[in-house]
Amino acid sequence: MLSRYLKAGVVAIVGLCSSTVFAMPHGQPVARQSRPNDHELNRQRADAVKEAFTHAWNGYYKYAFPNDELHPVSNGYSNSRNGWGASAVDALSTAILMQIPTIVNPIVEWIPTINFDIAKDDSEISLFETTIRYVGGLLSAYDLLKGPLAKLATNQNAVDSLLKQCERLASNMAFAFDTPSGVPNNDIYFNPPRTNGGTTNGLATIGTLVLEWTRLSDITGNETYGDLTQKAESYLNSPKPPSSEPFPGLVGSRININTGRFEDSQGGWVGGTDSYYEYLIKMYVYDTTRFAAYKDRWILAADSSIKYLASHPASRPDVTFLAMYNGRQKIFYSQHLACFDGGNFILGGLVLKQQKYVDFGLALTEGCRNTYASTATGIGPEVFRWVEKDTPTNSKANPPPPANQVEFFNKAGFWSTGSNYVLRPETIESYYYAYRATGDQKYRDWAWDAFIAINSTARTASGFANLDDVTKPGGGGLGDFQESFLFAEVLKYSYLIHSPDNEWQVEHNGKNKWVFNTEAHPLKVVGPLV
């Protein structure tokens, strides 16, 4: 059955022709498309992604449930997220959107049995990871099953327990905010409640809590959750000292939890800082009335990124990446993680009705597409670098490509410094936003290309494995770990881009009734729709 889908996709891809794309904000007609819309092809592709999701779920459920992750080569399992069934919780919102009741209901029935008072083996708990995966996953499932997809659930008492369990988990973690400043410690333990003793926290790990905890407050009526995270966020949005903001809106990466002051001035749109910027505009989407100041900070960061961080490799001036920075020095370094940035700029442009952000987001998305199209597997690397035409050859911050990668850099505009792939979603995520903004079918084709590459290279008999080296045919060998975000993000965005329009889709009828957290869990918007 799957071969039919693959064949259909290959035929469609071969038949593509290129054209200029014009993104139109909020409901205006798309000027041109790279090919006509094909509803049957879309259905076949969505069904193929759904089959891949079901394949991965069945393997996890058989060999690993209710543990956190499947080891998809050895069929073992692990508990890197405290033994609360991370893959099941992360999979739930995707199974709901795919409308697979045979997966949805067993998860919903099981969640009330999770003991969120105890972490397996008293393991260290990440406030950030637990928030985006567990809190976000439970809230999203609750919103969907109490809203547009309530018909899927057979046990409404169990649906009610999703919220109760979410509140219990957040309440158990709330002591992390008991610091002199209110900036939380990210690394905590439950029995007894304690931290790891660290004195700093990261920009993203502080700034990627506010959406989920505010949503929890809004549903429960308990303002404590939102208040805690919004107070922590206040230090990020009014950074001190001034030197920690080398460009307007762009700040450092480490914050002292005792004082709330930044301890450095380096950062960018990469791992460790990325989702702080992501959530600034998403909080505005969530409630334009309460979080207009967050939007203003996003605009500052976006404008500075376009002005100061946009970078074009010496060998490929047509390609656009975002550089990192250390103070005001640019570092030509990026990651697969950063490839969400195109989608975030596009979202900002749509809701603010600012075409310049959509256009820049499309350029960033094309840059990340280039990292996929340039490798032997058709999948982008974990870490990559480049230099600009005027970069000194003796630069320590931006060294030239090593001799064995000069030829590749001359052709592709980047070289890999970390060539593995851990089932990350960010490039497909940006394709999704690009398609929702423009209606251009090429973004569906790019997402299909990525899905085919992952499905043909990383798929095992029971799931999907991480790859050792995407620059080598076959991925250079398989690892033995299946991240929970395969379910939450990779397969969700791969499915949604091909599936019919509906209220949970970005830019549905020119408005956003839902906003996706950084783990791709959709949460219901409460403010005036934009």
Coordinates of C-alpha atoms in Angstrom, one line a residue:
M1 CA 0.0 0.0 0.0
L2 CA 2.8 2.4 0.9
S3 CA 4.6 1.9 -2.4
R4 CA 1.5 3.4 -4.2
Y5 CA 1.9 6.5 -2.1
L6 CA 5.6 6.7 -2.7
K7 CA 5.1 6.3 -6.5
A8 CA 2.5 8.9 -6.6
G9 CA 4.8 11.3 -4.8
V10 CA 7.7 10.6 -7.1
V11 CA 5.6 11.2 -10.2
A12 CA 4.3 14.5 -8.8
I13 CA 7.7 15.7 -7.8
V14 CA 9.3 14.9 -11.2
G15 CA 6.5 16.8 -12.9
L16 CA 7.1 20.1 -11.0
C17 CA 8.0 23.3 -12.7
S18 CA 9.4 26.3 -10.8
S19 CA 7.9 29.7 -10.5
T20 CA 8.1 32.9 -8.5
V21 CA 6.0 32.8 -5.3
F22 CA 4.3 35.7 -3.8
A23 CA 3.0 35.3 -0.2
M24 CA -0.2 37.2 0.6
P25 CA -1.1 38.1 4.2
H26 CA -4.5 37.2 5.6
G27 CA -6.8 35.7 3.0
Q28 CA -5.6 37.5 -0.1
P29 CA -5.4 35.3 -3.2
V30 CA -2.1 33.7 -4.1
A31 CA -0.7 35.2 -7.2
R32 CA 1.0 32.0 -8.6
Q33 CA 1.4 28.4 -7.8
S34 CA 4.1 26.0 -8.9
R35 CA 1.5 23.5 -10.0
P36 CA -2.2 23.0 -9.7
N37 CA -3.7 21.7 -6.4
D38 CA -4.3 17.9 -6.6
H39 CA -6.8 16.8 -4.0
E40 CA -6.3 13.1 -4.7
L41 CA -2.5 13.4 -4.4
N42 CA -2.9 15.4 -1.1
R43 CA -5.1 12.6 0.3
Q44 CA -2.6 9.9 -0.7
R45 CA 0.3 11.8 0.9
A46 CA -1.6 12.5 4.1
D47 CA -2.6 8.8 4.2
A48 CA 1.0 7.8 3.8
V49 CA 2.1 9.9 6.7
K50 CA -0.7 8.5 8.7
E51 CA 0.5 5.0 7.9
A52 CA 4.0 6.0 9.1
F53 CA 2.6 7.3 12.3
T54 CA 0.6 4.2 12.9
H55 CA 3.6 2.0 12.2
A56 CA 5.7 4.0 14.7
W57 CA 2.9 3.9 17.3
N58 CA 2.4 0.1 16.9
G59 CA 6.1 -0.5 17.4
Y60 CA 6.3 1.7 20.5
Y61 CA 3.1 0.3 21.9
K62 CA 4.3 -3.3 21.5
Y63 CA 7.8 -2.9 22.7
A64 CA 8.1 0.2 24.9
F65 CA 4.7 1.5 26.2
P66 CA 4.3 2.9 28.8
N67 CA 8.0 3.9 28.9
D68 CA 9.2 7.1 27.4
E69 CA 10.9 6.0 24.2
L70 CA 11.3 3.0 21.9
H71 CA 14.7 1.8 20.8
P72 CA 13.7 1.1 17.3
V73 CA 16.6 -1.2 16.3
S74 CA 16.9 -3.4 19.3
N75 CA 13.2 -3.1 20.3
G76 CA 14.2 -2.0 23.8
Y77 CA 13.1 1.1 25.6
S78 CA 14.3 3.9 27.8
N79 CA 13.0 6.6 30.1
S80 CA 14.9 9.9 29.4
R81 CA 11.8 11.9 30.3
N82 CA 11.2 10.6 33.9
G83 CA 9.2 7.5 33.0
W84 CA 5.8 9.1 32.4
G85 CA 5.3 7.8 28.9
A86 CA 6.6 10.8 26.9
S87 CA 6.0 9.2 23.5
A88 CA 2.4 8.4 24.3
V89 CA 1.7 11.9 25.6
D90 CA 3.5 13.5 22.7
A91 CA 1.6 11.3 20.2
L92 CA -1.8 12.1 21.5
S93 CA -2.5 15.4 19.9
T94 CA -1.3 14.1 16.5
A95 CA -3.5 11.0 16.8
I96 CA -6.4 13.3 17.6
L97 CA -5.8 15.5 14.5
M98 CA -5.4 12.3 12.4
Q99 CA -8.6 11.1 14.0
I100 CA -7.5 7.6 14.9
P101 CA -9.7 6.6 17.8
T102 CA -8.0 3.3 18.2
I103 CA -4.9 5.2 19.3
V104 CA -6.5 8.1 21.0
N105 CA -8.7 6.3 23.4
P106 CA -6.1 3.9 24.9
I107 CA -3.8 6.8 25.6
V108 CA -6.7 8.9 27.1
E109 CA -7.7 5.9 29.3
W110 CA -4.1 5.4 30.4
I111 CA -3.1 9.0 31.3
P112 CA -5.1 9.0 34.6
T113 CA -2.8 6.2 35.8
I114 CA 0.4 8.2 35.5
N115 CA 1.9 9.0 38.9
F116 CA 3.2 12.6 38.4
D117 CA 4.4 12.7 42.0
I118 CA 7.3 10.4 41.4
A119 CA 10.0 10.5 38.7
K120 CA 11.4 7.1 37.7
D121 CA 14.6 6.4 39.7
D122 CA 14.3 9.9 41.2
S123 CA 15.7 11.2 37.8
E124 CA 16.3 14.8 37.2
I125 CA 13.3 16.7 35.7
S126 CA 13.7 19.4 33.1
L127 CA 11.1 22.1 33.7
F128 CA 11.4 23.1 30.1
E129 CA 11.1 19.6 28.5
T130 CA 8.4 18.5 30.9
T131 CA 6.4 21.7 30.1
I132 CA 6.6 21.5 26.3
R133 CA 6.0 17.7 26.0
Y134 CA 3.8 16.7 29.0
V135 CA 2.0 19.9 30.0
G136 CA 1.6 21.1 26.4
G137 CA 0.5 17.6 25.2
L138 CA -2.1 17.2 28.0
L139 CA -3.5 20.7 27.5
S140 CA -3.7 20.3 23.7
A141 CA -5.5 16.9 24.0
Y142 CA -7.9 18.5 26.5
D143 CA -8.6 21.5 24.3
L144 CA -9.2 19.3 21.2
L145 CA -11.3 16.6 22.9
K146 CA -13.4 19.3 24.7
G147 CA -13.7 21.1 21.4
P148 CA -13.8 20.3 17.7
L149 CA -12.8 16.6 18.0
A150 CA -14.8 15.6 21.1
K151 CA -16.5 12.9 19.2
L152 CA -13.3 10.8 19.2
A153 CA -13.3 10.3 23.0
T154 CA -15.4 7.5 24.4
N155 CA -14.7 8.3 28.1
Q156 CA -15.3 12.0 29.0
N157 CA -14.2 11.3 32.6
A158 CA -10.8 10.3 31.3
V159 CA -10.8 13.5 29.2
D160 CA -11.4 15.5 32.3
S161 CA -8.5 13.7 33.9
L162 CA -6.2 15.1 31.3
L163 CA -6.6 18.5 32.9
K164 CA -6.4 17.2 36.4
Q165 CA -3.1 15.4 35.6
C166 CA -1.7 18.4 33.9
E167 CA -2.5 20.6 36.9
R168 CA -1.0 18.1 39.3
L169 CA 2.2 17.9 37.3
A170 CA 2.5 21.7 37.1
S171 CA 1.8 22.1 40.8
N172 CA 4.5 19.6 41.6
M173 CA 7.0 21.6 39.5
A174 CA 6.0 25.1 40.7
F175 CA 8.7 25.1 43.5
A176 CA 11.2 25.6 40.7
F177 CA 10.2 29.3 40.7
D178 CA 11.0 29.7 44.4
T179 CA 14.1 31.7 43.8
P180 CA 15.0 35.2 44.9
S181 CA 14.1 36.6 41.5
G182 CA 11.3 34.3 40.5
V183 CA 13.4 33.1 37.5
P184 CA 13.1 29.3 37.8
N185 CA 15.7 26.7 38.1
N186 CA 15.3 24.3 35.1
D187 CA 16.7 21.2 36.7
I188 CA 14.7 19.8 39.6
Y189 CA 13.9 16.7 41.6
F190 CA 10.7 15.6 43.2
N191 CA 11.5 13.4 46.2
P192 CA 12.2 15.5 48.2
P193 CA 11.6 18.6 46.1
R194 CA 15.0 20.2 45.4
T195 CA 17.0 21.7 42.5
N196 CA 20.4 20.7 41.2
G197 CA 21.9 23.8 42.9
G198 CA 22.6 25.7 39.7
T199 CA 22.6 29.5 39.7
T200 CA 21.8 30.2 36.1
N201 CA 19.1 29.2 33.6
G202 CA 18.9 29.5 29.8
L203 CA 16.9 32.0 27.7
A204 CA 14.8 29.3 26.0
T205 CA 14.3 27.2 29.1
I206 CA 12.9 30.2 30.9
G207 CA 11.1 31.8 27.9
T208 CA 9.3 28.6 26.7
L209 CA 7.0 28.1 29.6
V210 CA 4.6 31.0 29.5
L211 CA 2.3 29.7 26.8
E212 CA 1.5 26.4 28.4
W213 CA 1.3 27.7 32.0
T214 CA -0.8 30.7 31.0
R215 CA -3.2 28.3 29.1
L216 CA -3.4 26.2 32.2
S217 CA -4.3 29.2 34.3
D218 CA -7.0 30.3 31.8
I219 CA -8.6 26.8 31.8
T220 CA -8.5 26.2 35.5
G221 CA -9.0 29.7 36.8
N222 CA -5.9 29.4 39.0
E223 CA -3.8 32.4 38.0
T224 CA -0.7 31.2 39.8
Y225 CA 0.6 29.2 36.9
G226 CA 0.5 32.1 34.5
D227 CA 1.8 34.5 37.0
L228 CA 4.9 32.5 37.8
T229 CA 5.9 32.2 34.2
Q230 CA 5.0 35.7 33.2
K231 CA 7.1 37.1 36.1
A232 CA 10.1 35.0 34.9
E233 CA 9.5 36.2 31.3
S234 CA 9.6 39.9 32.5
Y235 CA 13.3 39.7 33.1
L236 CA 13.8 38.5 29.5
N237 CA 11.7 41.2 28.0
S238 CA 13.4 44.0 30.1
P239 CA 17.0 42.7 30.0
K240 CA 19.7 44.0 32.3
P241 CA 22.4 45.0 32.0
P242 CA 22.1 46.9 28.8
S243 CA 25.2 45.1 27.4
S244 CA 23.2 41.9 27.4
E245 CA 21.1 43.3 24.4
P246 CA 23.8 43.8 21.7
F247 CA 21.1 44.4 19.1
P248 CA 17.6 45.7 19.9
G249 CA 15.5 42.8 21.0
L250 CA 18.3 40.2 20.7
V251 CA 19.6 39.2 24.1
G252 CA 22.1 36.9 25.8
S253 CA 21.6 33.2 26.7
R254 CA 22.3 32.8 30.4
I255 CA 20.3 34.4 33.2
N256 CA 21.2 34.4 36.9
I257 CA 18.3 33.0 38.9
N258 CA 19.1 35.0 42.0
T259 CA 19.2 38.4 40.3
G260 CA 17.3 38.0 37.0
R261 CA 20.3 39.6 35.2
F262 CA 21.9 38.3 32.1
E263 CA 25.4 37.0 32.4
D264 CA 26.4 37.1 28.7
S265 CA 25.5 38.7 25.4
Q266 CA 25.7 35.8 23.0
G267 CA 22.8 34.1 21.3
G268 CA 20.8 33.8 18.1
W269 CA 17.9 31.6 16.8
V270 CA 19.6 28.4 17.7
G271 CA 19.2 25.8 20.5
G272 CA 19.2 27.3 23.9
T273 CA 17.7 30.6 22.9
D274 CA 15.4 29.8 19.9
S275 CA 12.0 29.3 21.4
Y276 CA 12.1 32.4 23.5
Y277 CA 11.7 34.4 20.3
E278 CA 9.2 31.9 19.0
Y279 CA 6.9 32.4 22.0
L280 CA 7.0 36.2 21.8
I281 CA 4.8 36.2 18.7
K282 CA 2.9 33.1 19.7
M283 CA 1.8 34.7 23.0
Y284 CA 0.4 37.6 21.0
V285 CA -1.5 35.1 18.8
Y286 CA -2.8 33.4 21.9
D287 CA -4.2 36.7 23.4
T288 CA -3.6 40.0 21.6
T289 CA -5.1 41.9 24.5
R290 CA -2.8 40.7 27.2
F291 CA 0.4 40.2 25.3
A292 CA 0.9 43.1 22.9
A293 CA 4.2 43.9 24.7
Y294 CA 5.5 40.5 23.8
K295 CA 4.6 41.2 20.1
D296 CA 6.6 44.5 20.4
R297 CA 9.7 42.6 21.7
W298 CA 9.3 40.1 18.8
I299 CA 9.2 43.0 16.3
L300 CA 12.5 44.4 17.7
A301 CA 14.1 40.9 17.6
A302 CA 12.9 40.3 14.0
D303 CA 13.9 43.6 12.7
S304 CA 17.4 43.3 14.2
S305 CA 17.7 39.8 12.9
I306 CA 17.0 41.0 9.3
K307 CA 19.3 44.0 9.7
Y308 CA 22.2 42.4 11.5
L309 CA 22.1 38.6 11.4
A310 CA 20.9 37.8 7.9
S311 CA 23.8 36.2 6.1
H312 CA 24.6 35.0 2.6
P313 CA 27.4 32.4 2.1
A314 CA 30.3 33.4 -0.1
S315 CA 29.8 30.5 -2.5
R316 CA 26.0 30.8 -2.6
P317 CA 24.8 34.4 -2.2
D318 CA 21.3 33.3 -3.2
V319 CA 21.1 31.4 0.1
T320 CA 19.9 33.1 3.4
F321 CA 20.8 31.9 6.9
L322 CA 20.7 33.6 10.3
A323 CA 24.0 34.0 12.0
M324 CA 24.6 33.7 15.8
Y325 CA 26.3 36.5 17.6
N326 CA 28.7 37.0 20.5
G327 CA 28.3 40.6 21.5
R328 CA 28.1 42.4 18.1
Q329 CA 30.3 39.8 16.4
K330 CA 28.5 37.5 14.0
I331 CA 29.2 33.8 14.1
F332 CA 28.3 31.9 10.9
Y333 CA 27.0 28.9 12.6
S334 CA 23.5 27.3 12.7
Q335 CA 21.6 24.1 13.4
H336 CA 18.7 22.1 12.3
L337 CA 17.0 23.3 15.4
A338 CA 17.2 26.9 14.0
C339 CA 15.2 25.9 10.9
F340 CA 12.0 26.7 12.6
D341 CA 12.9 30.4 12.2
G342 CA 11.4 30.6 8.7
G343 CA 8.0 29.5 10.0
N344 CA 8.2 31.9 12.9
F345 CA 8.9 34.9 10.7
I346 CA 6.1 33.8 8.4
L347 CA 3.6 33.5 11.3
G348 CA 4.7 37.0 12.5
G349 CA 4.2 38.5 9.1
L350 CA 0.7 36.9 8.8
V351 CA -0.7 38.1 12.1
L352 CA 0.9 41.5 11.9
K353 CA 0.1 41.9 8.2
Q354 CA 3.7 42.7 7.4
Q355 CA 4.8 41.2 4.1
K356 CA 8.5 41.8 4.9
Y357 CA 8.5 39.2 7.6
V358 CA 6.7 36.7 5.4
D359 CA 9.2 37.3 2.6
F360 CA 12.2 36.9 4.9
G361 CA 10.7 33.8 6.5
L362 CA 10.3 32.3 3.0
A363 CA 13.9 33.1 2.3
L364 CA 15.0 31.3 5.5
T365 CA 12.8 28.4 4.6
E366 CA 14.5 28.1 1.2
G367 CA 17.9 28.2 3.0
C368 CA 17.0 25.3 5.2
R369 CA 15.5 23.5 2.2
N370 CA 19.0 23.8 0.6
T371 CA 20.6 22.0 3.5
Y372 CA 18.2 19.1 2.8
A373 CA 18.6 19.1 -1.0
S374 CA 22.4 19.1 -0.8
T375 CA 23.0 15.9 1.1
A376 CA 23.1 12.3 0.0
T377 CA 20.0 11.4 2.1
G378 CA 17.9 14.4 1.3
I379 CA 17.9 15.3 5.1
G380 CA 19.7 18.3 6.6
P381 CA 22.5 18.0 9.1
E382 CA 22.3 18.7 12.8
V383 CA 25.0 21.5 12.7
F384 CA 26.4 23.5 9.9
R385 CA 28.7 26.5 9.2
W386 CA 29.5 28.9 6.4
V387 CA 31.6 32.0 5.7
E388 CA 30.8 35.2 3.9
K389 CA 32.7 36.7 1.0
D390 CA 34.6 39.1 3.2
T391 CA 35.3 36.8 6.1
P392 CA 39.0 36.9 6.9
T393 CA 40.7 33.5 6.2
N394 CA 42.4 33.7 9.6
S395 CA 39.2 34.3 11.6
K396 CA 39.0 32.2 14.7
A397 CA 35.3 32.8 15.2
N398 CA 34.5 32.0 11.5
P399 CA 37.2 29.6 10.2
P400 CA 37.1 28.6 6.5
P401 CA 35.8 25.1 5.5
P402 CA 38.2 22.3 6.1
A403 CA 40.0 21.1 3.0
N404 CA 37.8 18.0 2.6
Q405 CA 34.7 20.2 2.6
V406 CA 35.7 23.0 0.3
E407 CA 34.2 21.5 -2.8
F408 CA 30.9 20.8 -0.9
F409 CA 30.8 24.4 0.4
N410 CA 31.5 25.8 -3.0
K411 CA 28.4 24.0 -4.3
A412 CA 26.0 24.0 -1.3
G413 CA 26.9 27.2 0.6
F414 CA 27.5 25.4 3.9
W415 CA 29.4 22.5 5.4
S416 CA 28.4 20.1 8.1
T417 CA 30.1 20.1 11.5
G418 CA 27.6 17.7 12.9
S419 CA 26.1 15.4 10.3
N420 CA 23.7 13.3 12.4
Y421 CA 19.9 13.5 12.3
V422 CA 17.8 12.9 15.4
L423 CA 14.4 13.0 13.8
R424 CA 14.0 16.7 14.1
P425 CA 11.0 18.5 12.6
E426 CA 12.0 22.2 12.2
T427 CA 12.5 22.3 8.4
I428 CA 9.2 20.5 7.7
E429 CA 7.6 22.9 10.3
S430 CA 8.7 25.9 8.2
Y431 CA 7.4 24.3 5.0
Y432 CA 4.1 24.0 6.8
Y433 CA 3.9 27.7 7.6
A434 CA 5.2 28.6 4.1
Y435 CA 2.4 26.6 2.5
R436 CA -0.3 28.0 4.8
A437 CA 0.9 31.5 4.0
T438 CA 1.2 31.2 0.2
G439 CA -0.9 28.2 -0.9
D440 CA 2.1 27.4 -3.2
Q441 CA 2.2 23.6 -3.8
K442 CA 6.0 23.5 -3.9
Y443 CA 6.1 23.6 -0.1
R444 CA 3.9 20.5 0.0
D445 CA 6.3 18.9 -2.4
W446 CA 9.3 19.9 -0.3
A447 CA 7.6 18.4 2.8
W448 CA 6.9 15.2 0.8
D449 CA 10.5 15.1 -0.3
A450 CA 11.5 15.3 3.4
F451 CA 9.0 12.7 4.5
I452 CA 10.1 10.3 1.8
A453 CA 13.8 10.8 2.8
I454 CA 13.0 10.1 6.4
N455 CA 10.7 7.2 5.7
S456 CA 13.1 5.5 3.3
T457 CA 16.3 6.1 5.4
A458 CA 15.3 6.1 9.1
R459 CA 12.4 3.6 9.1
T460 CA 13.0 0.3 10.9
A461 CA 10.7 -2.7 11.5
S462 CA 9.2 -1.1 14.6
G463 CA 9.7 2.6 14.2
F464 CA 12.2 5.3 13.1
A465 CA 15.8 5.6 14.2
N466 CA 18.3 8.5 14.4
L467 CA 20.9 8.6 11.6
D468 CA 24.6 8.8 12.1
D469 CA 25.5 10.9 9.0
V470 CA 23.1 12.4 6.5
T471 CA 25.9 13.2 4.1
K472 CA 26.4 9.5 3.4
P473 CA 24.1 7.2 1.4
G474 CA 21.7 5.4 3.7
G475 CA 22.5 7.9 6.5
G476 CA 25.8 6.3 7.5
G477 CA 24.2 3.9 9.9
L478 CA 21.3 3.8 12.4
G479 CA 21.2 4.8 16.0
D480 CA 18.8 3.1 18.4
F481 CA 16.7 5.9 19.8
Q482 CA 13.3 7.3 18.7
E483 CA 12.6 10.7 20.1
S484 CA 9.0 11.4 21.3
F485 CA 8.9 14.5 19.0
L486 CA 8.8 12.2 16.0
F487 CA 5.1 11.7 17.0
A488 CA 4.4 15.2 18.2
E489 CA 6.1 17.2 15.4
V490 CA 7.6 15.4 12.4
L491 CA 4.6 13.4 11.6
K492 CA 2.1 16.1 12.6
Y493 CA 3.5 18.8 10.4
S494 CA 4.0 16.2 7.6
Y495 CA 0.4 15.3 7.9
L496 CA -1.2 18.8 8.3
I497 CA 0.5 20.3 5.3
H498 CA -1.3 17.7 3.0
S499 CA -4.6 17.4 4.9
P500 CA -7.8 19.5 4.3
D501 CA -8.2 22.9 5.8
N502 CA -9.8 23.0 9.3
E503 CA -10.1 25.3 12.3
W504 CA -6.9 24.0 13.9
Q505 CA -4.8 24.8 10.8
V506 CA -2.6 27.9 10.9
E507 CA -4.3 30.8 9.0
H508 CA -7.7 29.1 8.7
N509 CA -9.9 31.5 6.8
G510 CA -7.3 34.2 7.4
K511 CA -7.4 33.8 11.2
N512 CA -5.7 31.6 13.9
K513 CA -8.0 29.9 16.3
W514 CA -5.2 27.7 17.6
V515 CA -1.5 28.3 18.3
F516 CA 1.1 25.5 18.2
N517 CA 3.5 25.2 21.1
T518 CA 7.2 24.5 20.4
E519 CA 6.4 20.8 20.5
A520 CA 3.6 21.3 17.9
H521 CA 0.8 20.8 20.4
P522 CA -2.1 23.1 19.3
L523 CA -3.6 25.2 22.1
K524 CA -6.9 27.1 21.8
V525 CA -6.5 30.8 21.3
V526 CA -8.5 32.9 23.9
G527 CA -8.1 36.5 22.7
P528 CA -9.4 38.3 19.6
L529 CA -8.4 36.2 16.5
V530 CA -5.6 37.4 14.3

